[in-house]
Short mmCIF file of C-alpha atoms in Angstrom, two decimals:
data_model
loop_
_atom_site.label_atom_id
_atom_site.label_comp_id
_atom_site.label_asym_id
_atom_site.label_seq_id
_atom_site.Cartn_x
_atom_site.Cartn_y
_atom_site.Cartn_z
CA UNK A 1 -30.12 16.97 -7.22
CA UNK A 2 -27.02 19.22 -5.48
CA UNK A 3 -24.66 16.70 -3.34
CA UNK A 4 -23.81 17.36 0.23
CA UNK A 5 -21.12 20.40 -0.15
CA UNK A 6 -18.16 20.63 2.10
CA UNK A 7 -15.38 23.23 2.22
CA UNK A 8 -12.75 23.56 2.49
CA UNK A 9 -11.85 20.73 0.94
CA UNK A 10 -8.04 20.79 2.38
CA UNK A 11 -6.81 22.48 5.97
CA UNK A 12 -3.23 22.05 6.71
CA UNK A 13 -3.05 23.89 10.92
CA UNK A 14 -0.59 23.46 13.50
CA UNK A 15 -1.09 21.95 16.66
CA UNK A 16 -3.17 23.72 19.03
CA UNK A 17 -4.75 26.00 16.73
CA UNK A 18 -8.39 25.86 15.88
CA UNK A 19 -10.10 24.97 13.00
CA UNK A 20 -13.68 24.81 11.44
CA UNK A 21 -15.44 22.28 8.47
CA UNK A 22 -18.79 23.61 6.85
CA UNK A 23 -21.31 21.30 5.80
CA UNK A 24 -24.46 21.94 3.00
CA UNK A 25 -26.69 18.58 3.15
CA UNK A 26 -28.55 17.83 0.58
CA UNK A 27 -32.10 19.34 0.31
CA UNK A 28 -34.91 18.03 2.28
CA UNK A 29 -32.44 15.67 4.14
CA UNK A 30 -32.87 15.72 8.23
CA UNK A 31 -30.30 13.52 9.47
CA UNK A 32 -26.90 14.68 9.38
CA UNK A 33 -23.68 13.10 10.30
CA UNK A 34 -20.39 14.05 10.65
CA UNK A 35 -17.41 10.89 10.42
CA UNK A 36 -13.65 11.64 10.83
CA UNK A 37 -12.08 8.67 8.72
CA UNK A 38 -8.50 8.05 9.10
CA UNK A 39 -5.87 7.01 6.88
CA UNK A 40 -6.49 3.19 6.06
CA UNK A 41 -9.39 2.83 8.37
CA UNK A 42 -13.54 3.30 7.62
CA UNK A 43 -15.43 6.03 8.34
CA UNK A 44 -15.66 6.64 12.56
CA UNK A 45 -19.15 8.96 13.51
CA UNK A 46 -18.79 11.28 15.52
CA UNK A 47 -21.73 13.29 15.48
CA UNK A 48 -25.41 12.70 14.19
CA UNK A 49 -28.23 15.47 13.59
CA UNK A 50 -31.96 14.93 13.26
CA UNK A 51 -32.87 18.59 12.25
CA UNK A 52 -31.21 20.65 14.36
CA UNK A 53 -31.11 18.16 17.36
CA UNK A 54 -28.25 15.78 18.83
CA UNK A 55 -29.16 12.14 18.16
CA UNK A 56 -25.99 10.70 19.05
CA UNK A 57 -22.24 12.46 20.28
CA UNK A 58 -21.36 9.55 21.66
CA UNK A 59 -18.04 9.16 20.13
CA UNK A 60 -17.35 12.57 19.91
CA UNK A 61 -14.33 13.83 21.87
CA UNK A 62 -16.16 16.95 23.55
CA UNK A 63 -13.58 18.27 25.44
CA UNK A 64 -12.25 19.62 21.91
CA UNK A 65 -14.75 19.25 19.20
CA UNK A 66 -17.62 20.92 18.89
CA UNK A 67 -20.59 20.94 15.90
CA UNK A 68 -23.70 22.72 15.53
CA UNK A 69 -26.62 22.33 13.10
CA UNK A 70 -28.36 25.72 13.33
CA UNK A 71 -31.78 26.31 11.81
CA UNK A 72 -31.56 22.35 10.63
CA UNK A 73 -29.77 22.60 7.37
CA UNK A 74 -25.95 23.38 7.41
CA UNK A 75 -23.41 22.31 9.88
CA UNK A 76 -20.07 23.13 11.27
CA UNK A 77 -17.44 20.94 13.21
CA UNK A 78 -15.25 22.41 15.14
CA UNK A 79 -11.92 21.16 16.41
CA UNK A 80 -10.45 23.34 18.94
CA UNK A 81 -7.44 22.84 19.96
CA UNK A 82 -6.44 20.80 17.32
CA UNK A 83 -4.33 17.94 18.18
CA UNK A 84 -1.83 15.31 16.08
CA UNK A 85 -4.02 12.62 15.99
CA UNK A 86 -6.63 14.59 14.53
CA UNK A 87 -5.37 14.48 11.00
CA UNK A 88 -7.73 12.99 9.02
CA UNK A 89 -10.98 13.22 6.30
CA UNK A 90 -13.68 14.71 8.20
CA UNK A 91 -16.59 13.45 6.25
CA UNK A 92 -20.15 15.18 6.04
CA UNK A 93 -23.16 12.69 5.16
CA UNK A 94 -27.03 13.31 4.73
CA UNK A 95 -29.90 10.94 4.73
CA UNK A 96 -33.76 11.12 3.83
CA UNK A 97 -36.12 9.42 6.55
CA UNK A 98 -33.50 6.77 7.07
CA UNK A 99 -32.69 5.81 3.09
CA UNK A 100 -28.74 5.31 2.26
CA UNK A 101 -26.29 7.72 3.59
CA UNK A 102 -25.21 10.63 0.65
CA UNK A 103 -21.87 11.53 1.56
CA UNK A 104 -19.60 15.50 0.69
CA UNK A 105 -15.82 14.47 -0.85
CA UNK A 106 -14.66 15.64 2.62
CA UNK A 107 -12.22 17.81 4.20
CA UNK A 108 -8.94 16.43 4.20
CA UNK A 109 -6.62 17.79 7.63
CA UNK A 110 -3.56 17.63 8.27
CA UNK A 111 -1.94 18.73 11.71
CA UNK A 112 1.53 19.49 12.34
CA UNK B 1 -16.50 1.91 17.61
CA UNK B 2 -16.70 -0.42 14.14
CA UNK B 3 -19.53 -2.80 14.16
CA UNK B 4 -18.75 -4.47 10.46
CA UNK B 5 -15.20 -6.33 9.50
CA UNK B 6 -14.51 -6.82 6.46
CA UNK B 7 -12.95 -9.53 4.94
CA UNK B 8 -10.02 -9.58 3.28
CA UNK B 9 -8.76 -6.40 3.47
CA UNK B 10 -7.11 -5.97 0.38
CA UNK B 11 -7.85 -8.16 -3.38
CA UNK B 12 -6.35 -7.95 -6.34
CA UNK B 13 -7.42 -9.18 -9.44
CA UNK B 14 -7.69 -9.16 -13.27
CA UNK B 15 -9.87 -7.21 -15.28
CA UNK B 16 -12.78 -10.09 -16.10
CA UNK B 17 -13.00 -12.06 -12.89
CA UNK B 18 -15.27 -11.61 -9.96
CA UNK B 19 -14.61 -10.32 -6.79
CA UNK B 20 -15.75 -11.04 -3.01
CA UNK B 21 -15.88 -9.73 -0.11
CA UNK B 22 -16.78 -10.54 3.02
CA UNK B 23 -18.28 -8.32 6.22
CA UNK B 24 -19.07 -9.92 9.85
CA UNK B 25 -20.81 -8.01 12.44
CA UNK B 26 -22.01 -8.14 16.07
CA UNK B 27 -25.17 -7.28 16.87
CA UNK B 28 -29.35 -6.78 15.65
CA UNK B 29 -29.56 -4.73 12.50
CA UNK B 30 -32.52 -2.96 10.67
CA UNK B 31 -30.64 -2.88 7.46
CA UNK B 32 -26.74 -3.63 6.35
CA UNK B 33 -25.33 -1.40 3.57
CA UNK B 34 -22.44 -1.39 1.24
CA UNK B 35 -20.65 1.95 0.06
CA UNK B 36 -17.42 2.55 -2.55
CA UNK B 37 -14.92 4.89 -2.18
CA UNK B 38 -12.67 6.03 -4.56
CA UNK B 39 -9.14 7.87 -3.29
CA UNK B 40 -9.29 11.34 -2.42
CA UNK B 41 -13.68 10.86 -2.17
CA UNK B 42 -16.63 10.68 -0.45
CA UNK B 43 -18.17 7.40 -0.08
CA UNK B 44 -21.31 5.96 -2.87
CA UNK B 45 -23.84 3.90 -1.76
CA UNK B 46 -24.11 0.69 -3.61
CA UNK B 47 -26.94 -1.21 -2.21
CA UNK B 48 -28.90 -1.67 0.70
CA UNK B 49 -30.41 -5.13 2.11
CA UNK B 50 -32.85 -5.16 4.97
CA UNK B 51 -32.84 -7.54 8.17
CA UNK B 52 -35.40 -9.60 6.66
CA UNK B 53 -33.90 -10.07 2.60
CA UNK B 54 -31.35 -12.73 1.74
CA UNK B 55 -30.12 -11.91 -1.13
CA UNK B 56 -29.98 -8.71 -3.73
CA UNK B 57 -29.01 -7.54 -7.04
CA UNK B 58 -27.91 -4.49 -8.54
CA UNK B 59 -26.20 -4.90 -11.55
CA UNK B 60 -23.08 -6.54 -11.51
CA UNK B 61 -23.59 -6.76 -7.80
CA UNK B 62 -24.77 -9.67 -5.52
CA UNK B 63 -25.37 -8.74 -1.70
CA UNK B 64 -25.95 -11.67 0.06
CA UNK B 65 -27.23 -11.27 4.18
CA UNK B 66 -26.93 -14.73 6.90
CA UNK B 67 -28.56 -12.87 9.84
CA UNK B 68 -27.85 -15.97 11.99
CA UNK B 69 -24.22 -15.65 11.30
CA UNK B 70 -24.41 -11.82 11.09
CA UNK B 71 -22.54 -12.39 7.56
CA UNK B 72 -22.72 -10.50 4.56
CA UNK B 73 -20.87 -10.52 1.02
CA UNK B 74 -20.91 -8.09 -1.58
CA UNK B 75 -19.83 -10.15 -5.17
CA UNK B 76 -19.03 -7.92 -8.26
CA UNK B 77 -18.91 -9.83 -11.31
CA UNK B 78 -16.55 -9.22 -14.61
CA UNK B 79 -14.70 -6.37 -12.80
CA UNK B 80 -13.63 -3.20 -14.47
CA UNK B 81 -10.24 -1.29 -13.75
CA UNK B 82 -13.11 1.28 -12.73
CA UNK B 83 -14.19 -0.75 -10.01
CA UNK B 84 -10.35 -0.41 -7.97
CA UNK B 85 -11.73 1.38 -4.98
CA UNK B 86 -12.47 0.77 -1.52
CA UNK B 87 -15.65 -1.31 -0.19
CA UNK B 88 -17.17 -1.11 2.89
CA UNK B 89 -20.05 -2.13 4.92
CA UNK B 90 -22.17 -0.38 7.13
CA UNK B 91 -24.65 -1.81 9.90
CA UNK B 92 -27.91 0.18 10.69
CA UNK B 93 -27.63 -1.37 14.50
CA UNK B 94 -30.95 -1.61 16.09
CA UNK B 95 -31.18 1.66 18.61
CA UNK B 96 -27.87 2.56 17.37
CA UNK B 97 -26.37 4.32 14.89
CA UNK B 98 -24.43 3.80 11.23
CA UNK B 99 -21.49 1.55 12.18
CA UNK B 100 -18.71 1.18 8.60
CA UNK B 101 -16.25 -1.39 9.14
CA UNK B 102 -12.42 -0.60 8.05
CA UNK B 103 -13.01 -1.64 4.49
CA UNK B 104 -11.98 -4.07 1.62
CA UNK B 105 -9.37 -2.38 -1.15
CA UNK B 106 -10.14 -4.25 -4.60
CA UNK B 107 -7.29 -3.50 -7.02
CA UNK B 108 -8.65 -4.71 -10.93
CA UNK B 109 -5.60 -5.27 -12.94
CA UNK B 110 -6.75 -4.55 -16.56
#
């Protein structure tokens, strides 16, 4: 089977701009998450999908990121404006009916 | 926030020998889960043990689970250069969601 897909795979921005992550799951799977991992540390959620409904945006900082799940199947995250501290791997992961997470290589940003 | 800590948080060792490590966690889990990551990649599950297992093998892996100590090991035996990654663990919480923990980095010397 097709991995989760993620693009771009590298994003290099300057503070206060805006920028956008794409997210293919893998087919069939509802749940969605997104995780922003940073240097040295494990993987932090942010976001999780069940279709195209919010199951948990707990930790997500909504004054400046935003994702969407339309239709159920792809995603985007969007950070807007982009910040410093928000360089990092912002990692895409699927999962069947609660089975083990499948995870996209990530997009890898840097802000400056 | 992390739920799991792992334990130590780096190893090295030579090609041959086993390797532990160690996750704690804090509250009631459904299932506890341990993923690799190699640099520059998404993460791979390993293996998955449920609330209710004690102990499971994949492989050259050995999950352990202590749910009354909220304690879990993951031991890979006769390492491989191509097991230098990351490790972590990951708590399904009980109405909650996937929690990882900062991670273990193994480095196999061959």
């Amino acid at each position: 089977e097709a991995g989760v897909a993620q693009s771009p795979r590298y994003k290099i921005i300057e503070k206060r701009q805006s920028v956008a992550f794409w997210c293919n799951p893998i087919s069939g799977h509802a749940t969605l998450y997104w995780y922003q991992q940073i240097l040295g540390q494990g993987p932090k959620l942010l976001i999780q999908f069940q279709n195209n409904g919010v199951v948990d945006d707990s930790q997500l900082p909504k004054d400046r990121f935003s994702a969407e799940r339309l239709k159920g199947v792809d995603s985007t995250l969007k950070i807007q404006p982009a910040k410093l501290e928000d360089s990092a791997v912002y990692l895409c992961a699927s999962s069947y009916q609660g089975g083990p997470l499948h995870f996209g290589n990530g997009t890898r940003l840097t802000v400056t | 926030s992390q739920q799991g800590e792992e334990d130590p948080q780096a190893l090295s060792i030579q090609e041959g020998e086993n390797a532990t490590m160690n996750c704690s966690y804090k509250t009631s889990i459904n299932n506890l889960q341990w993923y690799r990551q190699n640099s520059g990649r998404g993460l791979v599950h390993l293996i998955l043990i449920r609330s209710n297992e004690r102990e499971k093998h994949s492989g050259r892996l050995r999950v352990t689970l202590d749910t009354s100590k909220k304690s879990s090991s993951l031991l890979i035996t006769a390492s491989r250069a191509a097991d230098t990654a990351s490790y972590f663990c990951a708590t399904d919480e009980i109405d909650n969601d996937m929690r990882f923990g900062a991670g273990t980095r193994l480095t196999v010397k061959p």
